[in-house]
Tab-separated table of C-alpha atoms in Angstrom:
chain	number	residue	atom	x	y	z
A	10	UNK	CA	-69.791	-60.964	-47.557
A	11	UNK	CA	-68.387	-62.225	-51.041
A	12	UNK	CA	-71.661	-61.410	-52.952
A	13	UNK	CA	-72.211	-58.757	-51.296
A	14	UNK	CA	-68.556	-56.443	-50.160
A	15	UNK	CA	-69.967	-56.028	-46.884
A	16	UNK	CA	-71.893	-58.581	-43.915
A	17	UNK	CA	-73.256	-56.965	-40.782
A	18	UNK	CA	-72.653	-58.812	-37.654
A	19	UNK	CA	-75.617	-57.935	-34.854
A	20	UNK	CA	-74.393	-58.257	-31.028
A	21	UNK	CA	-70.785	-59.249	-31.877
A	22	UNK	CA	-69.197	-56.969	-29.035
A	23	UNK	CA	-71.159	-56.763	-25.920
A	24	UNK	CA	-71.786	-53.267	-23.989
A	25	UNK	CA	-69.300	-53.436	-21.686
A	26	UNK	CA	-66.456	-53.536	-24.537
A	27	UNK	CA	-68.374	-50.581	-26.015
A	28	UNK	CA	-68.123	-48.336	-22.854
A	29	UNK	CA	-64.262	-49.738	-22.766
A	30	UNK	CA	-63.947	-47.685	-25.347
A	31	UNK	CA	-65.981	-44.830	-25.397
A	32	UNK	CA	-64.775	-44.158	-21.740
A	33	UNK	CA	-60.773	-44.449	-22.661
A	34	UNK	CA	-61.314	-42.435	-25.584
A	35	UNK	CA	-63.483	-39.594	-23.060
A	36	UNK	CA	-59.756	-39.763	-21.301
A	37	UNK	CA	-57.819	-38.864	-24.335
A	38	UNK	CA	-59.901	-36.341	-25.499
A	39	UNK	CA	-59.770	-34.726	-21.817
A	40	UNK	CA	-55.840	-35.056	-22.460
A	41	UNK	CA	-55.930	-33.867	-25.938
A	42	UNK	CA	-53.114	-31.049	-27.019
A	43	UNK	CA	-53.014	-29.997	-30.379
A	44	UNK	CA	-51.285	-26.910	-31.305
A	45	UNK	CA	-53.645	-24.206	-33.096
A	46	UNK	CA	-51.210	-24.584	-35.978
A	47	UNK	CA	-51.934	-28.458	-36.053
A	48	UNK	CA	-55.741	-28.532	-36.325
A	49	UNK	CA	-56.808	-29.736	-39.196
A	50	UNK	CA	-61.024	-30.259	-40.480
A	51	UNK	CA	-61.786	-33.457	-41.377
A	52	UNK	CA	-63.148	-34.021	-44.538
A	53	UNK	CA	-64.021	-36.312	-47.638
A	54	UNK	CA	-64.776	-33.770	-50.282
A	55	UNK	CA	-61.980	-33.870	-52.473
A	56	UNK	CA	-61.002	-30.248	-53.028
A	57	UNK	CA	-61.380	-29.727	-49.328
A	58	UNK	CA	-59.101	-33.096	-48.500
A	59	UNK	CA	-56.154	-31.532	-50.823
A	60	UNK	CA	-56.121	-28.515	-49.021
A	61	UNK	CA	-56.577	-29.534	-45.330
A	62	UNK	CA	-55.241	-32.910	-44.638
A	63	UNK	CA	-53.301	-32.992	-48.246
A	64	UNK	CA	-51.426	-30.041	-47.307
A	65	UNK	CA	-50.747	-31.464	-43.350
A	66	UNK	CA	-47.836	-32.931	-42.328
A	67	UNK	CA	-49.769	-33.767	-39.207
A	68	UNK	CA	-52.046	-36.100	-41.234
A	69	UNK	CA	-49.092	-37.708	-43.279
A	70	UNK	CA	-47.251	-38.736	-40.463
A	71	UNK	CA	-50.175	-39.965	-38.340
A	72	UNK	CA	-50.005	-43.772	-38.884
A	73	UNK	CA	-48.316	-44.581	-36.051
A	74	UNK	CA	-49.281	-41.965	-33.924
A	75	UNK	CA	-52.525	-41.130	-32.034
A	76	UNK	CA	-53.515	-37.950	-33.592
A	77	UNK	CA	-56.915	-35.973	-33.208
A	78	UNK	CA	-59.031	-34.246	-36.456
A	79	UNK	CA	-61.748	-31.779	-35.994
A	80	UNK	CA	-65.355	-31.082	-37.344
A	81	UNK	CA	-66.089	-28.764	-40.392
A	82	UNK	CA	-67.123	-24.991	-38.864
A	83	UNK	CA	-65.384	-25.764	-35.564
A	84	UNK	CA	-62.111	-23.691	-35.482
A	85	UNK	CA	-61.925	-19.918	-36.061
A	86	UNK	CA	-59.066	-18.700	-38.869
A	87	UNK	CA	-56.476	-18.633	-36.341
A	88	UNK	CA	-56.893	-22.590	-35.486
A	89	UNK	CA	-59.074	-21.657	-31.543
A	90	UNK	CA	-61.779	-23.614	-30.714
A	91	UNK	CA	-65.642	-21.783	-31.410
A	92	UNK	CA	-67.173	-24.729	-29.385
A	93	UNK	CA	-66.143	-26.993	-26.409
A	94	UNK	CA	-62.418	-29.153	-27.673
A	95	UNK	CA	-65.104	-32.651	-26.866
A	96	UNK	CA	-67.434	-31.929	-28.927
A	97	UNK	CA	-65.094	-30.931	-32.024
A	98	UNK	CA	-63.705	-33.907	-32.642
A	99	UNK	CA	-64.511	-35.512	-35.992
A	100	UNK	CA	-62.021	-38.349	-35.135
A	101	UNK	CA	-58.862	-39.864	-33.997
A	102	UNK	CA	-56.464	-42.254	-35.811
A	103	UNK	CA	-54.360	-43.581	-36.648
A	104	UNK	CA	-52.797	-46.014	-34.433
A	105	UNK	CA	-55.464	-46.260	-31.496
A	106	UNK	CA	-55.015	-50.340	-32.219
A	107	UNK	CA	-50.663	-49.789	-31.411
A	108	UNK	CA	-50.350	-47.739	-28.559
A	109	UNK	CA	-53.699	-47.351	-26.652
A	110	UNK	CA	-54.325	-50.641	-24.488
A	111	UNK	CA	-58.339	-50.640	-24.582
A	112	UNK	CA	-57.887	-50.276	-27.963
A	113	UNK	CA	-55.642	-52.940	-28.986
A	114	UNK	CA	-57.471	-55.403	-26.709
A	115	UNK	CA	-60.260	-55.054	-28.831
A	116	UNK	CA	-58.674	-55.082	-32.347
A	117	UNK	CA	-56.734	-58.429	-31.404
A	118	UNK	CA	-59.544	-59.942	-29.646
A	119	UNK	CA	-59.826	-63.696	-30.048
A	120	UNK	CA	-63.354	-63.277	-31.964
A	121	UNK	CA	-61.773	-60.687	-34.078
A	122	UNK	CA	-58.850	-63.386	-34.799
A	123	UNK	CA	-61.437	-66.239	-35.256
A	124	UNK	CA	-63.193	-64.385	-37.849
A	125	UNK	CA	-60.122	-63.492	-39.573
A	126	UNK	CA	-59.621	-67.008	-40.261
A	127	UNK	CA	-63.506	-68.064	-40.793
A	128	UNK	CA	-62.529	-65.752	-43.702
A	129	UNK	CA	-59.764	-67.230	-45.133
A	130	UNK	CA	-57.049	-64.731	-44.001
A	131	UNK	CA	-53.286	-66.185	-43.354
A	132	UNK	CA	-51.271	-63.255	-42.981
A	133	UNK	CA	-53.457	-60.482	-41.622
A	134	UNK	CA	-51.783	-57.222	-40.501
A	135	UNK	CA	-53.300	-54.003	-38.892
A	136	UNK	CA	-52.640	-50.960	-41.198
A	137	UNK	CA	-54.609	-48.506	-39.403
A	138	UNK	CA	-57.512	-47.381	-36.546
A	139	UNK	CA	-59.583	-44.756	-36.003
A	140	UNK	CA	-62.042	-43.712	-33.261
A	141	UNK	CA	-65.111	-41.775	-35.695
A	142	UNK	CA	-68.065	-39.391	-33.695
A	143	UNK	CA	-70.084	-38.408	-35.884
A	144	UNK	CA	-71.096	-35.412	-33.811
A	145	UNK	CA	-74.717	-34.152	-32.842
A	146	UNK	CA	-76.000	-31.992	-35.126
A	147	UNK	CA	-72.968	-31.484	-37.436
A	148	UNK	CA	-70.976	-34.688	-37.476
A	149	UNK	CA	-70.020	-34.573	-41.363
A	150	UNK	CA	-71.319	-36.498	-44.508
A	151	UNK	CA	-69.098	-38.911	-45.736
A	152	UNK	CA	-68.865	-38.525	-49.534
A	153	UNK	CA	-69.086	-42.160	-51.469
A	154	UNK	CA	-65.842	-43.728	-51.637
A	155	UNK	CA	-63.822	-47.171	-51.524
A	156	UNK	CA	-61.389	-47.868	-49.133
A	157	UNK	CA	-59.196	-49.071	-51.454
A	158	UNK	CA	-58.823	-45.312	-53.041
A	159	UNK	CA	-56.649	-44.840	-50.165
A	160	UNK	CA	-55.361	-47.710	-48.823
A	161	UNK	CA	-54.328	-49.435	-52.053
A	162	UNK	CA	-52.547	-53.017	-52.428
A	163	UNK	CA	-51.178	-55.160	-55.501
A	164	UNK	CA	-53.773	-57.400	-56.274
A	165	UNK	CA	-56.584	-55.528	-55.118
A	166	UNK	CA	-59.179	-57.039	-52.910
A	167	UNK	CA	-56.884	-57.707	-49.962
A	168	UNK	CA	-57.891	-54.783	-47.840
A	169	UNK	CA	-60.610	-55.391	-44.932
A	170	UNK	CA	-62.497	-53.196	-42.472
A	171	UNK	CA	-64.064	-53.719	-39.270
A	172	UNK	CA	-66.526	-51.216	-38.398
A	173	UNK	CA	-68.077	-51.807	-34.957
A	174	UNK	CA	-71.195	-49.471	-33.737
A	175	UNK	CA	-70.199	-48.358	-29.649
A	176	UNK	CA	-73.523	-46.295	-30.166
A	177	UNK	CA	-77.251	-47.268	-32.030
A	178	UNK	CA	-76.278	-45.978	-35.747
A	179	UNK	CA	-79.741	-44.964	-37.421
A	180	UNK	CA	-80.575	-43.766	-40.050
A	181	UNK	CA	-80.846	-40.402	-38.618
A	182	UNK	CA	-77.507	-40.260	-37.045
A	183	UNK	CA	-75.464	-41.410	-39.603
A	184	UNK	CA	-75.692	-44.499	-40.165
A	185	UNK	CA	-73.308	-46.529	-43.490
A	186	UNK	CA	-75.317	-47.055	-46.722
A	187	UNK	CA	-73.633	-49.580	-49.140
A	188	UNK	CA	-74.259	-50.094	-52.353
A	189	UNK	CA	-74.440	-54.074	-52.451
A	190	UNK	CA	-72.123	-56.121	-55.509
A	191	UNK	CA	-70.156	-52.587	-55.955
A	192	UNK	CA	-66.270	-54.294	-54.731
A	193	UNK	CA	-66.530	-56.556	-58.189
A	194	UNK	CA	-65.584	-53.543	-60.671
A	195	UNK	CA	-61.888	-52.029	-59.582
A	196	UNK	CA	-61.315	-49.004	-58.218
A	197	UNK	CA	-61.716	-45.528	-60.406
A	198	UNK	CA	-59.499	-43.559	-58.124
A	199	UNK	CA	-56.447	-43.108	-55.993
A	200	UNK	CA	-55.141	-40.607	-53.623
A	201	UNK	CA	-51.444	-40.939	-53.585
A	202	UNK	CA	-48.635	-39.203	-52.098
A	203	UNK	CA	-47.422	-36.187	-54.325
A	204	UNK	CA	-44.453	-35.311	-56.050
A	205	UNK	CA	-41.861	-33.648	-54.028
A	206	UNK	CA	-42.123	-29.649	-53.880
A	207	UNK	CA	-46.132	-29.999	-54.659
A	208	UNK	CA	-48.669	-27.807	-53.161
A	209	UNK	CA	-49.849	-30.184	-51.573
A	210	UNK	CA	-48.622	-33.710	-49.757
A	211	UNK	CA	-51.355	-35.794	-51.582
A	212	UNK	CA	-53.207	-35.771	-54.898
A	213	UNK	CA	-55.986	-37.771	-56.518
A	214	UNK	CA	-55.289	-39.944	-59.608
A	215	UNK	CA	-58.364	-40.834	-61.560
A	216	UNK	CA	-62.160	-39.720	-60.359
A	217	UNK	CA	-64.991	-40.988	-58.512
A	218	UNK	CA	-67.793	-42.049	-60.816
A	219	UNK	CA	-71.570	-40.046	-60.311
A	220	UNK	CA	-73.030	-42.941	-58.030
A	221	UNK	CA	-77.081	-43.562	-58.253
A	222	UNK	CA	-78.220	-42.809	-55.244
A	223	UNK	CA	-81.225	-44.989	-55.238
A	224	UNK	CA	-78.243	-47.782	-55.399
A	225	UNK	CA	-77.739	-47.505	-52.147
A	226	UNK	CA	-78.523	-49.423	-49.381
A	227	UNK	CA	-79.087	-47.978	-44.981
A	228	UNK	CA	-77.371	-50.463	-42.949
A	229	UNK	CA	-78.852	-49.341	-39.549
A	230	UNK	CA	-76.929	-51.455	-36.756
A	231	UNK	CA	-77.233	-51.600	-32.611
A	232	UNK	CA	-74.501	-50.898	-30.439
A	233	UNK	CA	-72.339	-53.795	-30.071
A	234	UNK	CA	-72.705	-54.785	-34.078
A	235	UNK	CA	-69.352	-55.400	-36.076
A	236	UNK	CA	-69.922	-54.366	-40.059
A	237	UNK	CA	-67.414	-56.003	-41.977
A	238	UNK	CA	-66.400	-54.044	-45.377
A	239	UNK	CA	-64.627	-55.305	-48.435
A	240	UNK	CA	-61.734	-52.631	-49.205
A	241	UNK	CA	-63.612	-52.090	-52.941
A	242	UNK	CA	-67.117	-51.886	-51.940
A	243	UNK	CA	-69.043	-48.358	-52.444
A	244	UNK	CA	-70.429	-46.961	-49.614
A	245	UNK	CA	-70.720	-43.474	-47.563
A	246	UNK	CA	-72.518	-41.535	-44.596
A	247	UNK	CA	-74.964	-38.944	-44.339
A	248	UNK	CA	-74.702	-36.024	-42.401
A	249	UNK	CA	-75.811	-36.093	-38.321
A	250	UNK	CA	-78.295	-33.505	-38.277
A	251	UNK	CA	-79.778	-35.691	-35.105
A	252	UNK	CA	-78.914	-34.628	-31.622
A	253	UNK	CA	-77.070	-37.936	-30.690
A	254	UNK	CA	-73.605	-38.981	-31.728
A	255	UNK	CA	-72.953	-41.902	-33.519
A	256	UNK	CA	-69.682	-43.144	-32.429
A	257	UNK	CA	-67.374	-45.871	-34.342
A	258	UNK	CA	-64.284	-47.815	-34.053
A	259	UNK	CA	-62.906	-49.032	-36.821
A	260	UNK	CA	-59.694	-50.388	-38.056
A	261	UNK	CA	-58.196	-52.055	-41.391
A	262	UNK	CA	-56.536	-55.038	-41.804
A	263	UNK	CA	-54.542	-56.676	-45.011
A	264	UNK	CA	-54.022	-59.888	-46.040
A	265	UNK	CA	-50.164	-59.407	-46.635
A	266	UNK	CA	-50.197	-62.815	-48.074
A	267	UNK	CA	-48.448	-62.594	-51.647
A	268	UNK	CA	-49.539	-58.581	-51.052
A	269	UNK	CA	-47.745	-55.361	-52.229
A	270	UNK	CA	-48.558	-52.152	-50.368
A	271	UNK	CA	-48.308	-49.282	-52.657
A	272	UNK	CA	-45.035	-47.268	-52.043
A	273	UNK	CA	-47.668	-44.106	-52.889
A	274	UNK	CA	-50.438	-44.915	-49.890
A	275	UNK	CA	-49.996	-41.760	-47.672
A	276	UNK	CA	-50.214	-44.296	-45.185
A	277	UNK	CA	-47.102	-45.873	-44.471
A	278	UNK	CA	-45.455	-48.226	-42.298
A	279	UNK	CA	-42.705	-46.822	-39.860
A	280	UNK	CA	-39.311	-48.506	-38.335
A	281	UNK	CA	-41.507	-47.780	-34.829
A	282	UNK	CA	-44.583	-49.457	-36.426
A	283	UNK	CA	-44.315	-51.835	-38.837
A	284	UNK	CA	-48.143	-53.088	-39.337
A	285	UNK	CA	-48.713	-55.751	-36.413
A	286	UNK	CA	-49.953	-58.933	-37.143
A	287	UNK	CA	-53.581	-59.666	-36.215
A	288	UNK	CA	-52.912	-62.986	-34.830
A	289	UNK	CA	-51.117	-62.450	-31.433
């Protein structure tokens, strides 16, 4: 993990604690009501982040809330649905690991806790969750980023994801790639929250550099597997042009340790959710 930014754990949840989840999270989608004026496309190209969830309040304010973000191509221009509401999700977050039960259970497991201190963390807290599908057929490419672009702490280097597969992830499905020794050299960019009376409620500070692609790595993993990802290493997602979904839970934690949280994450804690610790 330390020479490396990320270490992929094989078998670390077993299939039963996958379906846990993919079944509760079948019941909030069937529950799912977002007004038309709500719906926002997920997306990690930057022009088209600034404009949907940059110019969102209902992406600002989603840390402690469970709130649900839709496919590219899904919604017509007056926010209906062009294809069934379950298969439009792109994902759900932010605070699965706060307020949904399966959910929590998981993030706070007692192997999730052990290996929170095989690592060396003393003051872990939760900052966020997300549940990610990766639709059939257009489940969207995930442009090359670090997580610390967005979830950025003073020192760096203090920001940790778990990224466990509830489906096979394959190469043709979507699968991470990683490009291996990239958390040693900073971060190049930030998306913080804008000034007041902006266009929009975030903006990007700095760029992301042109990334070799023949740097990167596939890091193909079976249901069950845990990936573990350093908050500064490169990595990124191709489109799912297969015809099976690739879903992913995955939350990050912070060593909040002699930690600052930037005052200009768009991710903030609330008075009804501070970030709880992960050692219950």
């Amino acid at each position: 993990f330390h020479k490396d930014g990320f270490l992929v754990l094989e078998q670390f949840f077993s299939a039963e604690e996958c379906d846990s989840m993919r079944s509760q999270i079948q019941k909030i989608v069937a529950e799912m009501e977002v007004p038309p004026h709500c719906r926002t496309e997920f997306s990690t190209r930057e022009e088209e982040q600034l404009q949907a969830q940059g110019s969102s309040d209902y992406f600002l304010t989603s840390g402690d809330k469970i709130r649900f973000f839709f496919e590219k191509g899904v919604l017509d221009g007056k926010g209906n649905f062009l294809i069934p509401k379950e298969k439009s999700v792109s994902k759900i977050g932010h605070a699965l690991h706060a307020y949904d039960p399966v959910f929590k259970q998981i993030t706070h497991s007692p192997k999730v806790q052990e290996l929170g201190r095989k690592l060396g963390l003393e003051r872990p807290v939760v900052v966020q969750s997300m549940y990610i599908f990766k639709q059939p057929g257009i489940g969207g490419e995930v442009t090359p980023h670090q997580d610390a672009t967005f979830l950025h702490t003073e020192p760096l280097g203090r920001i940790l994801g778990f990224w466990i597969a509830l489906e096979d992830a394959t190469q043709e499905n979507g699968c991470l790639w990683f490009i291996p020794g990239s958390h040693t050299n900073g971060i190049t960019r930030r998306m913080v929250r804008a000034a007041s009376g902006a266009s929009t409620c975030v903006e990007f500070v700095g760029s992301e550099p042109a990334y070799d692609d023949k740097q990167f790595i596939p890091l193909p993993i079976s249901k069950g597997g845990l990936i573990l990802i350093h908050g500064e290493v490169v990595h990124k997602s191709e489109l799912n042009s297969s015809d099976s979904s690739r879903h992913a839970f995955t939350f990050h934690v912070m060593e909040a340790k002699g930690t600052s949280w930037s005052k200009e994450n768009w991710l903030q804690p609330t008075p009804e959710l501070p970030f709880p610790s992960l050692y219950t």
